[in-house]
Coordinates of C-alpha atoms and ligand atoms in Angstrom, one line a residue:
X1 CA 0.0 0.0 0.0
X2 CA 1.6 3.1 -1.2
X3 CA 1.6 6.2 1.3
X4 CA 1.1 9.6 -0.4
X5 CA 4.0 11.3 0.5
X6 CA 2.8 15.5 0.4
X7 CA 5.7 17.4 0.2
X8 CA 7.6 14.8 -2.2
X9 CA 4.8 15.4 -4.5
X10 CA 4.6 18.7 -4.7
X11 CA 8.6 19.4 -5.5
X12 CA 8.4 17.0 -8.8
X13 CA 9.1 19.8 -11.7
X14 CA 7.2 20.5 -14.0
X15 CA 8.1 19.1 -17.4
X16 CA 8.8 22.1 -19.2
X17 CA 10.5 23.4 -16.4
X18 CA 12.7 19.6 -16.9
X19 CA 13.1 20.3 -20.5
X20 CA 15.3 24.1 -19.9
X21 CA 17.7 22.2 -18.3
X22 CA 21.1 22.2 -20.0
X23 CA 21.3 18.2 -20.1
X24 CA 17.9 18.2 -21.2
X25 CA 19.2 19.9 -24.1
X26 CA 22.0 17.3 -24.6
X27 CA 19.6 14.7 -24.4
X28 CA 17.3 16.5 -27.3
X29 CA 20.3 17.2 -29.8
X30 CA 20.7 13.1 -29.5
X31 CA 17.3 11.6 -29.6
X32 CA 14.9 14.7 -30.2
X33 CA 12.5 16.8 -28.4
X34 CA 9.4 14.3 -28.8
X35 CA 11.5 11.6 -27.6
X36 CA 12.8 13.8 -24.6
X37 CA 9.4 15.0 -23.9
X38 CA 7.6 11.7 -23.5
X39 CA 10.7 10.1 -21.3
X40 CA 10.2 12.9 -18.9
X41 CA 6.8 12.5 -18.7
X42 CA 6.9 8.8 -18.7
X43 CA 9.6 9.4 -15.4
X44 CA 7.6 11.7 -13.7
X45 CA 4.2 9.4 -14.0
X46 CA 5.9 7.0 -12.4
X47 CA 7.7 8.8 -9.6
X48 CA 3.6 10.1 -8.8
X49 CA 2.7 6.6 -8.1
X50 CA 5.8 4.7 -7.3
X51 CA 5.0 0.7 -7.2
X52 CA 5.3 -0.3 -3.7
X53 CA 6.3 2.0 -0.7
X54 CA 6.4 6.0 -1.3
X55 CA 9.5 7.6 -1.5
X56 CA 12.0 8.1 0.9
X57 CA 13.5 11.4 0.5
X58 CA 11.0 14.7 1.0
X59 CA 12.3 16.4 -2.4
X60 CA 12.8 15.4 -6.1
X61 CA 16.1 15.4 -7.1
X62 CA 16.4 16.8 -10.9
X63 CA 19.9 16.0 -11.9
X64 CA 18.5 12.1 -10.8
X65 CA 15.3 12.3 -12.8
X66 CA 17.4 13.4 -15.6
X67 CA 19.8 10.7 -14.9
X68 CA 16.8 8.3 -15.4
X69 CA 15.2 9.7 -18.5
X70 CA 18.5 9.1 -19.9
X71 CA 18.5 5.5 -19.3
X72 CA 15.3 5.3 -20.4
X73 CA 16.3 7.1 -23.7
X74 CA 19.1 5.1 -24.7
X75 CA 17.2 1.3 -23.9
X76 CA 14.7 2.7 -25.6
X77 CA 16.8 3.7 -28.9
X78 CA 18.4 0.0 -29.0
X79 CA 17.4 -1.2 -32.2
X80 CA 15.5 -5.1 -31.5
X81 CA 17.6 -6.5 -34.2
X82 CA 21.1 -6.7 -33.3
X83 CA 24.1 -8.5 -34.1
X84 CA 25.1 -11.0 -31.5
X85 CA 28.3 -13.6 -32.0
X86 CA 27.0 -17.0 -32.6
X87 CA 29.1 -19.5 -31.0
X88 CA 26.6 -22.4 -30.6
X89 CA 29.1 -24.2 -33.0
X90 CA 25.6 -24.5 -35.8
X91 CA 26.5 -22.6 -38.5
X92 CA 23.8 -22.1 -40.5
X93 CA 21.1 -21.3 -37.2
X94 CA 18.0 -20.0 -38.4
X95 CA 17.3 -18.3 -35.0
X96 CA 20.6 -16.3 -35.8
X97 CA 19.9 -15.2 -39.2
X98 CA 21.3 -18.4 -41.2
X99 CA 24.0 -16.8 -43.7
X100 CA 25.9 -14.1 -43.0
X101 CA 26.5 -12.2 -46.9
X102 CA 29.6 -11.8 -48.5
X103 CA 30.8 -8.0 -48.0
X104 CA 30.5 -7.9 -52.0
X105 CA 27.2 -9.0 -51.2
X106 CA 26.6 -6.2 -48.7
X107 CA 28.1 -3.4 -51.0
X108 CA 25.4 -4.4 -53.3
X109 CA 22.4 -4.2 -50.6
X110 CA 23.7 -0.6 -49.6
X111 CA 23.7 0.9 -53.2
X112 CA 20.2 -0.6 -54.3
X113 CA 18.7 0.3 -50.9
X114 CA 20.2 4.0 -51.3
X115 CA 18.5 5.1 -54.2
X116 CA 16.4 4.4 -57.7
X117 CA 17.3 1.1 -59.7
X118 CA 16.3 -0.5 -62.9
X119 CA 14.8 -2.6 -60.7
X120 CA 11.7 -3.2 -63.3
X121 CA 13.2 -1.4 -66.3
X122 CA 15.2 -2.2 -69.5
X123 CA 18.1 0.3 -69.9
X124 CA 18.8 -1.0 -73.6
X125 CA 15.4 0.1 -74.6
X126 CA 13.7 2.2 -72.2
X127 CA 11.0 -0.7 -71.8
X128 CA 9.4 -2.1 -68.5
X129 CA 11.6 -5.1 -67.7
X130 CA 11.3 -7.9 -65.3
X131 CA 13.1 -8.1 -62.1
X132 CA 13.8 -11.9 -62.1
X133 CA 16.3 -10.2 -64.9
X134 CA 18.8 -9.3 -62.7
X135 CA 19.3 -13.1 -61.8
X136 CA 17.6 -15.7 -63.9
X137 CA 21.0 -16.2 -66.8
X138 CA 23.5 -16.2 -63.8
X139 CA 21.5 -19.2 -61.9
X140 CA 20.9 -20.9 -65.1
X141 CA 24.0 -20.9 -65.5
X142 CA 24.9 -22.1 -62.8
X143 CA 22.7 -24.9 -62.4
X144 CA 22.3 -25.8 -65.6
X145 CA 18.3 -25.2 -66.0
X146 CA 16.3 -23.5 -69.2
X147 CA 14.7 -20.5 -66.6
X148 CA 14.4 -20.0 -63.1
X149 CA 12.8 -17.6 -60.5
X150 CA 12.8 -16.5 -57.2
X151 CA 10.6 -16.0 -54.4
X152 CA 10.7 -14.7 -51.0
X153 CA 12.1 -18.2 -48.8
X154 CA 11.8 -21.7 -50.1
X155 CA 8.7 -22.4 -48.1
X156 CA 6.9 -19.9 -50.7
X157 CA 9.0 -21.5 -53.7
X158 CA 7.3 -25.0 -52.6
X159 CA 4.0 -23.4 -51.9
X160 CA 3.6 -21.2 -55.2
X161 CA 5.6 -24.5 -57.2
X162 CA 2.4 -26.9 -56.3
X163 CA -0.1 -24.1 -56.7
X164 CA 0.9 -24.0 -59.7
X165 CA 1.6 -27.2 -61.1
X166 CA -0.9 -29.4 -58.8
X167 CA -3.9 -27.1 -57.7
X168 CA -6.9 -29.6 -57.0
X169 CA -5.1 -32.1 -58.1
X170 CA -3.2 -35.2 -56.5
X171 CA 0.6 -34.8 -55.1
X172 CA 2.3 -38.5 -54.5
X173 CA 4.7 -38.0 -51.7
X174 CA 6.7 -41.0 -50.2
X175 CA 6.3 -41.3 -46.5
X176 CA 9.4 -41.1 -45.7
X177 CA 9.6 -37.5 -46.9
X178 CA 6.8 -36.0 -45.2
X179 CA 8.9 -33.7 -43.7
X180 CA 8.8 -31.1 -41.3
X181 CA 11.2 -28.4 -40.5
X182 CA 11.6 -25.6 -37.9
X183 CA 9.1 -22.4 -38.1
X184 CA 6.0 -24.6 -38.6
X185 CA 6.6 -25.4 -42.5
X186 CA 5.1 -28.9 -42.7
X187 CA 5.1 -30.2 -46.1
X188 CA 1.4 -31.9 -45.8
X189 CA 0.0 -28.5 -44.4
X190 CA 1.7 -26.3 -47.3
X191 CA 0.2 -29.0 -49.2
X192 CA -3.4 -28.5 -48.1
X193 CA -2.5 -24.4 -48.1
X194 CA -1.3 -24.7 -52.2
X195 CA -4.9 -26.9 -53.0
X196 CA -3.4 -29.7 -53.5
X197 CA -4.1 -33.5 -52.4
X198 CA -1.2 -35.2 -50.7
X199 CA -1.3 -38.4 -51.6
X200 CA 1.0 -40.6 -49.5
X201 CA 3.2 -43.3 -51.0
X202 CA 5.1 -45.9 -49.8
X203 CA 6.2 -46.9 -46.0
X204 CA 8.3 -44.5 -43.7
X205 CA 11.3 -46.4 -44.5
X206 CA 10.5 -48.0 -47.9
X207 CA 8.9 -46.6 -51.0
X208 CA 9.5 -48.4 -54.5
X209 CA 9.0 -47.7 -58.0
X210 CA 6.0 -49.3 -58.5
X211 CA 4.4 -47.7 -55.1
X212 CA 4.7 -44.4 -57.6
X213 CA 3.3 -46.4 -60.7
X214 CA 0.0 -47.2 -58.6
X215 CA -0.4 -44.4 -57.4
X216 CA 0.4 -41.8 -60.2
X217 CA -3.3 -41.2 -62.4
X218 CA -5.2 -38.7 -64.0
X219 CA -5.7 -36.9 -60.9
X220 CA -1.9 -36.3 -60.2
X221 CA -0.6 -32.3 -60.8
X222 CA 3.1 -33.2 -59.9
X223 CA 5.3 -35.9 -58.3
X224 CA 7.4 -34.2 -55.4
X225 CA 10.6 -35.6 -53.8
X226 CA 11.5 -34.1 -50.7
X227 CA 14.9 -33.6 -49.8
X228 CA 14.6 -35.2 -45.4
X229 CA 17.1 -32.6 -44.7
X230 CA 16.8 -32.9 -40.5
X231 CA 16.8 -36.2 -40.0
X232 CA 18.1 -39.5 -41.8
X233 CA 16.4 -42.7 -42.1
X234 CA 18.5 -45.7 -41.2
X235 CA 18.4 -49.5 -41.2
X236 CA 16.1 -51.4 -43.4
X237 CA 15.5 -48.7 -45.9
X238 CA 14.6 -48.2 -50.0
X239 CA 13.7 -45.1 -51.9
X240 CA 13.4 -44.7 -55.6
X241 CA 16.4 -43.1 -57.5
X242 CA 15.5 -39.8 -58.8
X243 CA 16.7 -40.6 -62.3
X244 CA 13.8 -43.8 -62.0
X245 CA 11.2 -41.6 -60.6
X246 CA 11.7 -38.9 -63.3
X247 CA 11.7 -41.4 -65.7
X248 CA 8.8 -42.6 -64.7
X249 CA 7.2 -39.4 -64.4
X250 CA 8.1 -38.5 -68.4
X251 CA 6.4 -41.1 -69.2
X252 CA 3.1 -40.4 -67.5
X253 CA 3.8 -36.7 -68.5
X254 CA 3.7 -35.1 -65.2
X255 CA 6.1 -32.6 -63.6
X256 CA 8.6 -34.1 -61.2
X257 CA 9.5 -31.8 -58.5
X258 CA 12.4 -31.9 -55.8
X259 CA 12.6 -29.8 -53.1
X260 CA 16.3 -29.4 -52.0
X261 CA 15.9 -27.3 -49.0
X262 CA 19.7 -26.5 -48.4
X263 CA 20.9 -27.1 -52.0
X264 CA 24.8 -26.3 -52.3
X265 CA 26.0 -25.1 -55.7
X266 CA 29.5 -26.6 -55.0
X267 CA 30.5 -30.6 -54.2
X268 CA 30.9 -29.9 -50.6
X269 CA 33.4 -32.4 -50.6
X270 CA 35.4 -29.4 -51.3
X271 CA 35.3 -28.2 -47.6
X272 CA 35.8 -32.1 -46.3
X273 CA 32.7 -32.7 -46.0
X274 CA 30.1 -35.4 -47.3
X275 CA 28.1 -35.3 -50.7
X276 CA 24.8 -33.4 -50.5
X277 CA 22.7 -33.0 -53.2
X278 CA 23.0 -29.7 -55.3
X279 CA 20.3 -28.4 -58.3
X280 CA 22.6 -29.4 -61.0
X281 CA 22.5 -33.3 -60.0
X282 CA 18.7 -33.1 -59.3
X283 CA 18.2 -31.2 -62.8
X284 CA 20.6 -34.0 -64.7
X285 CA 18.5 -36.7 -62.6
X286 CA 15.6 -35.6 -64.9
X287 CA 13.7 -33.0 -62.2
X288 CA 12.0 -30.6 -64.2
X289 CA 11.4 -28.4 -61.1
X290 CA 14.3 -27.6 -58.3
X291 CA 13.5 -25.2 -55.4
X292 CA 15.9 -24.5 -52.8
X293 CA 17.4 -22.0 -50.3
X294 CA 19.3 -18.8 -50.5
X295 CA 20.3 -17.8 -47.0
X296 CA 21.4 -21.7 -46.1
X297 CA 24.6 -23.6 -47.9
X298 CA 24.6 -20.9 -50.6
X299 CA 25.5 -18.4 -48.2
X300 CA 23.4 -15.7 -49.7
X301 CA 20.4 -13.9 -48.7
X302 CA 16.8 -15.4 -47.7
X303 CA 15.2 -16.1 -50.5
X304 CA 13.8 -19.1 -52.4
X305 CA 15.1 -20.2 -55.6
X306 CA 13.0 -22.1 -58.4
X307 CA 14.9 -23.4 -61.3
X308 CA 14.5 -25.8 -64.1
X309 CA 12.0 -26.1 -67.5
X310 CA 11.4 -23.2 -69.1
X311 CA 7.6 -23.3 -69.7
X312 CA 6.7 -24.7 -66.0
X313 CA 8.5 -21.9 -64.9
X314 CA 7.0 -19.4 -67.2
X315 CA 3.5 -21.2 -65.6
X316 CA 5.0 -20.3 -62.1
X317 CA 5.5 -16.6 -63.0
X318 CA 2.4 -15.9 -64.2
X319 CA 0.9 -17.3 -61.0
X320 CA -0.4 -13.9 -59.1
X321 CA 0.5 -15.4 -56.0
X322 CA 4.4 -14.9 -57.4
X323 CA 3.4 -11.5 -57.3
X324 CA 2.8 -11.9 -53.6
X325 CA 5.6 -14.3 -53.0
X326 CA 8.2 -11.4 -54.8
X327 CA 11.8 -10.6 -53.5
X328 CA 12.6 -6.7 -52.9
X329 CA 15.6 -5.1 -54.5
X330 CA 17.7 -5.4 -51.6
X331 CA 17.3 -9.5 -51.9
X332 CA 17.7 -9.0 -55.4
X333 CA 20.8 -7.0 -55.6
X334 CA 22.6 -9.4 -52.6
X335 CA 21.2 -12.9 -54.5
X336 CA 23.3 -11.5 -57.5
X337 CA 26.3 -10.5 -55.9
X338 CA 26.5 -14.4 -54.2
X339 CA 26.0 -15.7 -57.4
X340 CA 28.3 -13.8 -59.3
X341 CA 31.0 -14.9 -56.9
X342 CA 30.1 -18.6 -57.4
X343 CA 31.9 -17.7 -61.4
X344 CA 35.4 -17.6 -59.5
X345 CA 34.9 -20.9 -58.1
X346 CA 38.8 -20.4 -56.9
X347 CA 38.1 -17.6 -54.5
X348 CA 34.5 -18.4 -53.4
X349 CA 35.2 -20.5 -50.1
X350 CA 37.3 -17.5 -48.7
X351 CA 35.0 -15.1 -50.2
X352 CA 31.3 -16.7 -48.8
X353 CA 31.6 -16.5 -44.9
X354 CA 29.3 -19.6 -44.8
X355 CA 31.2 -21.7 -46.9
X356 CA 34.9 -20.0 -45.2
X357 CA 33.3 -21.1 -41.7
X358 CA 32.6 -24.6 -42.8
X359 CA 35.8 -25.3 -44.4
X360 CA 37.9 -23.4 -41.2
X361 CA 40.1 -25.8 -40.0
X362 CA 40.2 -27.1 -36.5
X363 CA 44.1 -26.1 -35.7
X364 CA 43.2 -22.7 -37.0
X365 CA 39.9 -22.5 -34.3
X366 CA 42.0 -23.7 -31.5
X367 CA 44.9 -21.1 -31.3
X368 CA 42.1 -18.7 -31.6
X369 CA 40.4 -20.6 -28.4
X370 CA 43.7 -20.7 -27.1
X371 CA 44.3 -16.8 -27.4
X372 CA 40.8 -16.0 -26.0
X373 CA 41.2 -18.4 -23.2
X374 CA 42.9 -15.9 -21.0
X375 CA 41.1 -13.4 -21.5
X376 CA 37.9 -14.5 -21.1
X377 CA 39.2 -16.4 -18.1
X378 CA 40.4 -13.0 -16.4
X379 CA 37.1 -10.7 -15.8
X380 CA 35.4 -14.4 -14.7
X381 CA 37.8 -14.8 -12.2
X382 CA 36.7 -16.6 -8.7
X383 CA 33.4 -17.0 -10.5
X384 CA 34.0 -19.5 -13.5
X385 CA 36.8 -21.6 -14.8
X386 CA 37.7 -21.1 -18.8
X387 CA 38.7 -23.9 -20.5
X388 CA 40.0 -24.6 -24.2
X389 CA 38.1 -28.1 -25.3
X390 CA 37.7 -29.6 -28.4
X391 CA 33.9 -29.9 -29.5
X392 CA 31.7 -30.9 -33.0
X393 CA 29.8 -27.9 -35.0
X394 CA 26.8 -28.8 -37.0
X395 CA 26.1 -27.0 -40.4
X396 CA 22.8 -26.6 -39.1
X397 CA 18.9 -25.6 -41.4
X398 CA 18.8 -29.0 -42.2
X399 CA 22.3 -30.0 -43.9
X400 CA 23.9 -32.8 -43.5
X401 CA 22.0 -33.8 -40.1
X402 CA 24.2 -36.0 -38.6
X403 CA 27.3 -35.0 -39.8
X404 CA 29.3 -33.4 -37.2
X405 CA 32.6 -31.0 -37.6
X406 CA 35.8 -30.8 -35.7
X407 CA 36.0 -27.6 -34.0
X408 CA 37.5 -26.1 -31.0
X409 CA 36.2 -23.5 -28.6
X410 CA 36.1 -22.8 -24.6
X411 CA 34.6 -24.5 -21.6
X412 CA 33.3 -22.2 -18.9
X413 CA 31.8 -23.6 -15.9
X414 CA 30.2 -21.7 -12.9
X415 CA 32.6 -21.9 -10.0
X416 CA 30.2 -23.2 -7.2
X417 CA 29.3 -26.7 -7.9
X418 CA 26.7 -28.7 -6.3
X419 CA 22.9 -27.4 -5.3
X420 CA 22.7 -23.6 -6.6
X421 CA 25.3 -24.4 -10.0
X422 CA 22.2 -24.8 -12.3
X423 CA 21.5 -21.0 -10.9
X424 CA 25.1 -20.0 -11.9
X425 CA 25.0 -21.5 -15.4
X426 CA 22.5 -19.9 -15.8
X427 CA 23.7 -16.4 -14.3
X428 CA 26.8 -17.1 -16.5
X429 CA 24.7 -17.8 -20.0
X430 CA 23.0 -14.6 -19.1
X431 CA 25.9 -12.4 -18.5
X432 CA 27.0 -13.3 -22.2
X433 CA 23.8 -12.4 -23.2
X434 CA 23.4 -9.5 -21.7
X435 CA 27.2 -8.0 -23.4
X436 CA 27.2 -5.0 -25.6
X437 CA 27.1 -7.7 -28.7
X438 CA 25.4 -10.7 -26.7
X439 CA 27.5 -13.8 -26.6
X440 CA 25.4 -16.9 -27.1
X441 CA 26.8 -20.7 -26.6
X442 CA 25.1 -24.0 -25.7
X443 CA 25.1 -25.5 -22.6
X444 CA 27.1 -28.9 -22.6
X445 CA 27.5 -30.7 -19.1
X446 CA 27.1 -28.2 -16.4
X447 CA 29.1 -25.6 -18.5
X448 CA 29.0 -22.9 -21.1
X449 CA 30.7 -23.7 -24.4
X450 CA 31.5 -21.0 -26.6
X451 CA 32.3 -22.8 -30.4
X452 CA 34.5 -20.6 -32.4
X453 CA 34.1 -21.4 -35.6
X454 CA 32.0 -18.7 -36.1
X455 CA 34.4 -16.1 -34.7
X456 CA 37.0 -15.2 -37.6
X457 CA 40.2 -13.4 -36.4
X458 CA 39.3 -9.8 -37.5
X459 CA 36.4 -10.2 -35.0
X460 CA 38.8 -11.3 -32.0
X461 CA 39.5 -7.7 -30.9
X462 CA 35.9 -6.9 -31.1
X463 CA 34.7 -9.6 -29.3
X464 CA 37.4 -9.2 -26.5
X465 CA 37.0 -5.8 -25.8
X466 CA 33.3 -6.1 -25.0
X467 CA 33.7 -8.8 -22.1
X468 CA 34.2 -5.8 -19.8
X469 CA 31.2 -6.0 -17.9
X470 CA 31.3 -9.6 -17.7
X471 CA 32.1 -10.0 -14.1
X472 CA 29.8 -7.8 -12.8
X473 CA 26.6 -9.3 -14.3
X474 CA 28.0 -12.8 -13.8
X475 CA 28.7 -12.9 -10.1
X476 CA 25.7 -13.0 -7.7
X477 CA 23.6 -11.0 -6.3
X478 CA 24.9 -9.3 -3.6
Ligands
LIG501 C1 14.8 -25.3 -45.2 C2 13.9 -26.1 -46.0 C3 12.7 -25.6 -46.5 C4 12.2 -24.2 -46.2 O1 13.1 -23.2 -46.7 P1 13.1 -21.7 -46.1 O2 14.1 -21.0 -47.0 O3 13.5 -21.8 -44.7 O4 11.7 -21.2 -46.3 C5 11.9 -26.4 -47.3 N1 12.2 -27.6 -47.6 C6 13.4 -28.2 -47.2 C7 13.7 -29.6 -47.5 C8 14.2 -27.5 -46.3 O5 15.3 -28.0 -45.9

């Protein structure tokens, strides 16, 4: 129950009488007089009717009020999307963003987002041109497909592919790709959301040729092939060879589809790592349509990209719901910058900060554990131990599942052990959170581990001199 406290009251200025003051002023210059105005007032309202007890002192102190719309001010002009470091040793995490763009990549986002573009517009003849210009010969290309398009994320590339190709009409699907993936994209619900009719083939762990042949008729849009990117099926298991199912499909003259989720453009083998599927191999396998990714192994921006027969895709562009689905200039101008860097193949892995990170090898992540060691160890002291360890990164949105990498990174675990360490884990993952750029790991037995991959040595100074206020937030509560 608060007490009215009288003469406290009565001496809280006025807010015009707030807003003369010289670091009023300050405050104005930075964030503007609205701003100013409505963090006084919102600090005064709440000095009327403090939650709890009254105040303690008789008199409002200005230079403290001030002191507190300041604060206020400054939270309150944090952006809500910030950079943070990713050290959970996934790569590709779509809660982080996925791919981080190559600066080429950036260059290009910055001058298309600056000004006017030929965005829609034919500089040769002055005519209305089409925006899928600015990409479509590159990816072909690239991937070796008559046409291609692009759409806002992959999910709308599947959704707008079968709206196109299947609506009211049957979808075979082996059961063993019905797949889901993070962010609610279900393939049978996108299914039900394009018009189409999922029509289930096959067992969870064995679909065969003639499964397809049975169930392929006159009702059947397309035949999709889903590429089970988070999870493998093991053991006793068949499914039918893309060249057979295309094959198949040719001959009953109906589109066969694959979705590749992550689809690389490079053998990955490259990097060390095992085989995935890319567009090109789906496209020689007889696919007529490939979708697939742009912010995952391409290392590009999000977007989703459609590739393969030129008249289906034609079909898909005319869809209004492409129109809907549509990529901005910025998406635009970044997508062609990746790909354009994909036509050096020699340079692109030092080039694309996905593919760089994936390929970084482990001796190279451990002197940079080994170098941060110390002094992460040193504001954390009496209150964690730091430790350089050797852990496994994961690419991450659905690549290569189960494959694990080699990388190095450090161990911190809360000093006090026992009941109450759960409490100072979790005080410790906080305090990284809570840095200037937050610091975010995974929790592996009892302790913090920070995986470096992630953390290139021209960010080292960066991410060193913002562990200042580590050990303050990290200790307890006095
Ligand atoms: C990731 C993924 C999608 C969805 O792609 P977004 O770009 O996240 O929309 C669809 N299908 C598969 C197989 C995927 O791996």
């Amino acid at each position: 129950m608060s007490i009215q406290n009288k003469p406290f009251l009565a001496s809280i200025p006025s807010v015009d009488r707030l807003l003369q003051r010289s670091d009023a002023g300050a405050l104005i210059v930075r964030f503007g007089r609205s701003a100013v105005t409505d963090a006084i007032r919102g600090v005064l309202s709440k000095m009327r009717s403090p939650p709890g007890n009254a105040p303690t002192s008789n008199a409002a102190d200005e230079t403290a009020i001030m002191d507190r719309v300041a604060a206020r001010l400054v939270e309150e002009s944090q952006p809500s999307l910030r950079p943070v470091f990713n050290l959970t040793g996934t790569v590709l995490h779509t809660s982080f963003g996925r791919a981080a763009l190559p600066v080429e990549a950036i260059e290009a986002v910055t001058l298309a987002a600056r000004g006017a573009s030929n965005l829609e517009y034919n500089l040769r003849d002055g005519e209305r041109g089409d925006r899928d210009n600015h990409f479509e010969q590159q990816l072909c290309r690239l991937t070796g497909a008559e046409a291609a398009t692009v759409v806002n994320n992959n999910a709308a590339a599947v959704l707008l592919v079968l709206n196109t190709l299947a609506l009211r009409k049957e979808v075979p699907v082996s059961r063993g790709e019905l797949i889901e993936i993070g962010g609610l994209f279900r393939l049978p619900d996108i299914m039900a959301r394009a018009g189409c009719r999922l029509r289930e083939v096959g067992t969870t762990n064995r679909t065969h040729l003639h499964d397809f042949e049975q169930a392929i008729g006159p009702k059947t849009g397309l035949v999709m092939k889903a590429h089970s990117s988070n999870y493998s099926i093991k053991g006793y298991t068949a499914a039918v060879a893309e060249p057979e199912l295309a094959r198949l499909c040719r001959d009953r003259s109906v589109p066969f589809v694959v979705d590749l989720g992550s689809g690389t453009l490079i053998d990955l083998r490259r990097l060390g790592l095992p085989h995935e599927p890319t567009p090109m191999e789906a496209l020689k396998n007889g696919a007529d349509i490939v979708t697939f990714s742009g912010d995952k192994l391409l290392g590009g921006p999000q977007a989703g990209i459609i590739v393969g027969r030129a008249a289906l895709v034609a079909k898909i562009k005319r869809n209004p719901l492409k129109r809907a689905l549509r990529v901005d200039k910025m998406t635009i101008a970044a997508l062609s910058a990746v790909l354009r860097l994909y036509f050096d193949p020699d340079r692109l892995v030092e080039r694309v900060p996905t593919l760089r990170w994936l390929a970084r090898r482990v001796e190279a992540i451990r002197s940079c554990a080994e170098r941060l060691c110390p002094l992460v160890a040193e504001p954390l002291d009496g209150i964690a131990s730091v430790q350089v360890i050797t852990c496994d990164s994961q690419i991450g949105s659905g690549a290569l599942p189960a494959q694990r990498i080699a990388s190095a990174g450090l161990a911190i675990k809360p000093m006090s052990t026992g009941r109450g360490s759960g409490t100072a884990l979790k005080r410790l993952t906080s305090a990284f959170r809570n840095l200037p750029v937050p610091v975010i790991g995974r929790i592996e037995d009892g302790a913090l581990v920070l995986d470096l991959r992630c953390l290139e040595d021209a960010d080292e100074t960066a991410f060193v001199a913002r562990l200042a206020n580590l050990a303050l937030s990290a200790s307890p509560a006095k």
